[in-house]
Amino acid sequence: MQESKKTFESGQSLIIFPEDSSKGYFDELTSFYGGFAVFANMYYKKGIDVPIYVSYFKKQERIYVIDKPVRYSELAKDGKTKEEIADVLRLRCNELGKMTFDEKEMEELKKVQEQKFKEWKKASKQKAKAEKKMKK
């Protein structure tokens, strides 16, 4: 949790994989741990309404399907528990996994994801370089 707080507070995004993989990995996810909701709630209490992006990795197609963001406040309304929030997002994740794309859409998704990966890789190298300079 401390490392996640440090990363988030430095302005970087976090990727959290909340699925319970103790019984293996399945195309349809059976449960999510609620720790991400605890994390988001901690910041919500500080006035930061964390956006949460649900995503699903389609193994066969080798693409991530990423949903539009949902704010923690929207998920937590009506007093939902962390377990209930986790289940809402697990169900949405499974819906994303069932989405189908035609060949043209698939190629476009792959191009976008390749470009985003290149941008991320470049930014990571620049960050590592800057951190190395700061240590000197």
mmCIF file of C-alpha atoms in Angstrom:
data_model
loop_
_atom_site.group_PDB
_atom_site.id
_atom_site.type_symbol
_atom_site.label_atom_id
_atom_site.label_comp_id
_atom_site.label_asym_id
_atom_site.label_seq_id
_atom_site.Cartn_x
_atom_site.Cartn_y
_atom_site.Cartn_z
ATOM 1 C CA MET A 1 0.000 0.000 0.000
ATOM 2 C CA GLN A 2 2.842 2.395 0.817
ATOM 3 C CA GLU A 3 4.412 1.984 -2.618
ATOM 4 C CA SER A 4 1.031 2.554 -4.268
ATOM 5 C CA LYS A 5 0.499 5.721 -2.213
ATOM 6 C CA LYS A 6 3.950 7.012 -3.150
ATOM 7 C CA THR A 7 3.344 6.332 -6.847
ATOM 8 C CA PHE A 8 -0.145 7.861 -6.848
ATOM 9 C CA GLU A 9 0.930 10.939 -4.920
ATOM 10 C CA SER A 10 3.752 11.550 -7.396
ATOM 11 C CA GLY A 11 1.090 11.957 -10.099
ATOM 12 C CA GLN A 12 1.594 8.609 -11.780
ATOM 13 C CA SER A 13 -1.121 6.135 -12.654
ATOM 14 C CA LEU A 14 -1.462 2.783 -10.936
ATOM 15 C CA ILE A 15 -2.427 -0.513 -12.446
ATOM 16 C CA ILE A 16 -4.034 -2.835 -9.936
ATOM 17 C CA PHE A 17 -5.000 -6.394 -10.796
ATOM 18 C CA PRO A 18 -7.660 -7.212 -8.185
ATOM 19 C CA GLU A 19 -8.694 -10.619 -9.503
ATOM 20 C CA ASP A 20 -8.405 -13.612 -7.228
ATOM 21 C CA SER A 21 -6.116 -15.966 -9.138
ATOM 22 C CA SER A 22 -5.657 -18.465 -6.312
ATOM 23 C CA LYS A 23 -7.538 -21.113 -8.322
ATOM 24 C CA GLY A 24 -6.003 -20.163 -11.659
ATOM 25 C CA TYR A 25 -6.878 -17.750 -14.439
ATOM 26 C CA PHE A 26 -10.222 -18.019 -16.177
ATOM 27 C CA ASP A 27 -11.803 -16.216 -19.119
ATOM 28 C CA GLU A 28 -14.628 -15.250 -16.796
ATOM 29 C CA LEU A 29 -13.367 -13.788 -13.542
ATOM 30 C CA THR A 30 -14.947 -15.203 -10.404
ATOM 31 C CA SER A 31 -13.925 -12.666 -7.763
ATOM 32 C CA PHE A 32 -12.067 -9.421 -7.151
ATOM 33 C CA TYR A 33 -10.311 -8.407 -3.972
ATOM 34 C CA GLY A 34 -11.566 -5.078 -2.618
ATOM 35 C CA GLY A 35 -8.230 -3.483 -1.691
ATOM 36 C CA PHE A 36 -8.446 -1.020 -4.573
ATOM 37 C CA ALA A 37 -11.709 0.298 -3.073
ATOM 38 C CA VAL A 38 -9.973 0.825 0.277
ATOM 39 C CA PHE A 39 -7.233 2.741 -1.552
ATOM 40 C CA ALA A 40 -9.733 4.891 -3.499
ATOM 41 C CA ASN A 41 -11.773 5.537 -0.349
ATOM 42 C CA MET A 42 -8.678 6.741 1.485
ATOM 43 C CA TYR A 43 -8.152 9.421 -1.175
ATOM 44 C CA TYR A 44 -11.859 10.200 -1.436
ATOM 45 C CA LYS A 45 -11.767 11.159 2.255
ATOM 46 C CA LYS A 46 -8.945 13.582 1.340
ATOM 47 C CA GLY A 47 -11.064 15.168 -1.399
ATOM 48 C CA ILE A 48 -9.677 13.206 -4.368
ATOM 49 C CA ASP A 49 -12.302 11.287 -6.346
ATOM 50 C CA VAL A 50 -10.139 8.621 -7.967
ATOM 51 C CA PRO A 51 -11.077 7.553 -11.500
ATOM 52 C CA ILE A 52 -11.108 3.788 -11.958
ATOM 53 C CA TYR A 53 -10.682 2.181 -15.366
ATOM 54 C CA VAL A 54 -11.886 -1.385 -15.695
ATOM 55 C CA SER A 55 -9.981 -3.388 -18.280
ATOM 56 C CA TYR A 56 -9.900 -6.900 -19.651
ATOM 57 C CA PHE A 57 -7.049 -8.611 -21.462
ATOM 58 C CA LYS A 58 -8.335 -10.726 -24.336
ATOM 59 C CA LYS A 59 -5.655 -13.409 -24.484
ATOM 60 C CA GLN A 60 -6.512 -14.808 -27.886
ATOM 61 C CA GLU A 61 -6.571 -11.396 -29.583
ATOM 62 C CA ARG A 62 -3.738 -10.036 -27.398
ATOM 63 C CA ILE A 63 -5.474 -6.733 -26.687
ATOM 64 C CA TYR A 64 -6.669 -4.845 -23.648
ATOM 65 C CA VAL A 65 -10.234 -3.604 -23.679
ATOM 66 C CA ILE A 66 -10.330 -0.528 -21.446
ATOM 67 C CA ASP A 67 -13.605 0.957 -20.278
ATOM 68 C CA LYS A 68 -14.344 4.624 -19.714
ATOM 69 C CA PRO A 69 -13.449 5.758 -16.200
ATOM 70 C CA VAL A 70 -15.871 5.566 -13.320
ATOM 71 C CA ARG A 71 -15.293 7.731 -10.245
ATOM 72 C CA TYR A 72 -15.029 6.145 -6.839
ATOM 73 C CA SER A 73 -17.875 8.357 -5.565
ATOM 74 C CA GLU A 74 -20.195 6.864 -8.171
ATOM 75 C CA LEU A 75 -19.283 3.330 -7.104
ATOM 76 C CA ALA A 76 -19.535 4.043 -3.381
ATOM 77 C CA LYS A 77 -22.897 5.809 -3.458
ATOM 78 C CA ASP A 78 -25.707 4.160 -1.544
ATOM 79 C CA GLY A 79 -23.155 2.924 1.012
ATOM 80 C CA LYS A 80 -21.765 0.034 -1.029
ATOM 81 C CA THR A 81 -19.112 -2.013 0.743
ATOM 82 C CA LYS A 82 -15.680 -2.637 -0.781
ATOM 83 C CA GLU A 83 -16.853 -6.161 -1.633
ATOM 84 C CA GLU A 84 -19.932 -4.845 -3.443
ATOM 85 C CA ILE A 85 -17.825 -2.327 -5.368
ATOM 86 C CA ALA A 86 -15.381 -5.072 -6.300
ATOM 87 C CA ASP A 87 -18.231 -7.244 -7.561
ATOM 88 C CA VAL A 88 -19.719 -4.433 -9.676
ATOM 89 C CA LEU A 89 -16.361 -3.943 -11.370
ATOM 90 C CA ARG A 90 -15.773 -7.684 -11.746
ATOM 91 C CA LEU A 91 -19.073 -8.001 -13.596
ATOM 92 C CA ARG A 92 -18.165 -5.058 -15.840
ATOM 93 C CA CYS A 93 -14.767 -6.624 -16.503
ATOM 94 C CA ASN A 94 -16.452 -9.829 -17.635
ATOM 95 C CA GLU A 95 -18.721 -7.816 -19.943
ATOM 96 C CA LEU A 96 -15.642 -6.261 -21.536
ATOM 97 C CA GLY A 97 -14.212 -9.737 -22.024
ATOM 98 C CA LYS A 98 -17.267 -10.778 -24.016
ATOM 99 C CA MET A 99 -17.065 -7.837 -26.412
ATOM 100 C CA THR A 100 -16.346 -8.717 -30.011
ATOM 101 C CA PHE A 101 -14.609 -6.650 -32.651
ATOM 102 C CA ASP A 102 -14.488 -6.976 -36.395
ATOM 103 C CA GLU A 103 -11.117 -7.289 -38.124
ATOM 104 C CA LYS A 104 -10.816 -3.570 -38.890
ATOM 105 C CA GLU A 105 -11.615 -2.588 -35.287
ATOM 106 C CA MET A 106 -9.126 -5.161 -34.013
ATOM 107 C CA GLU A 107 -6.320 -3.787 -36.171
ATOM 108 C CA GLU A 108 -7.098 -0.237 -35.046
ATOM 109 C CA LEU A 109 -7.098 -1.290 -31.385
ATOM 110 C CA LYS A 110 -3.749 -3.017 -31.803
ATOM 111 C CA LYS A 111 -2.233 0.066 -33.472
ATOM 112 C CA VAL A 112 -3.448 2.341 -30.686
ATOM 113 C CA GLN A 113 -2.150 -0.015 -28.009
ATOM 114 C CA GLU A 114 1.225 -0.364 -29.718
ATOM 115 C CA GLN A 115 1.519 3.438 -29.881
ATOM 116 C CA LYS A 116 0.537 3.818 -26.223
ATOM 117 C CA PHE A 117 3.089 1.172 -25.258
ATOM 118 C CA LYS A 118 5.828 3.025 -27.159
ATOM 119 C CA GLU A 119 4.855 6.271 -25.402
ATOM 120 C CA TRP A 120 4.885 4.542 -22.018
ATOM 121 C CA LYS A 121 8.260 2.927 -22.725
ATOM 122 C CA LYS A 122 9.753 6.282 -23.764
ATOM 123 C CA ALA A 123 8.361 8.008 -20.665
ATOM 124 C CA SER A 124 9.694 5.210 -18.442
ATOM 125 C CA LYS A 125 13.182 5.561 -19.926
ATOM 126 C CA GLN A 126 13.077 9.337 -19.437
ATOM 127 C CA LYS A 127 11.949 8.919 -15.835
ATOM 128 C CA ALA A 128 14.694 6.390 -15.114
ATOM 129 C CA LYS A 129 17.257 8.723 -16.668
ATOM 130 C CA ALA A 130 16.031 11.656 -14.574
ATOM 131 C CA GLU A 131 16.068 9.553 -11.387
ATOM 132 C CA LYS A 132 19.604 8.423 -12.152
ATOM 133 C CA LYS A 133 20.694 12.054 -12.560
ATOM 134 C CA MET A 134 19.093 12.985 -9.232
ATOM 135 C CA LYS A 135 21.007 10.241 -7.431
ATOM 136 C CA LYS A 136 24.354 11.594 -8.644
#
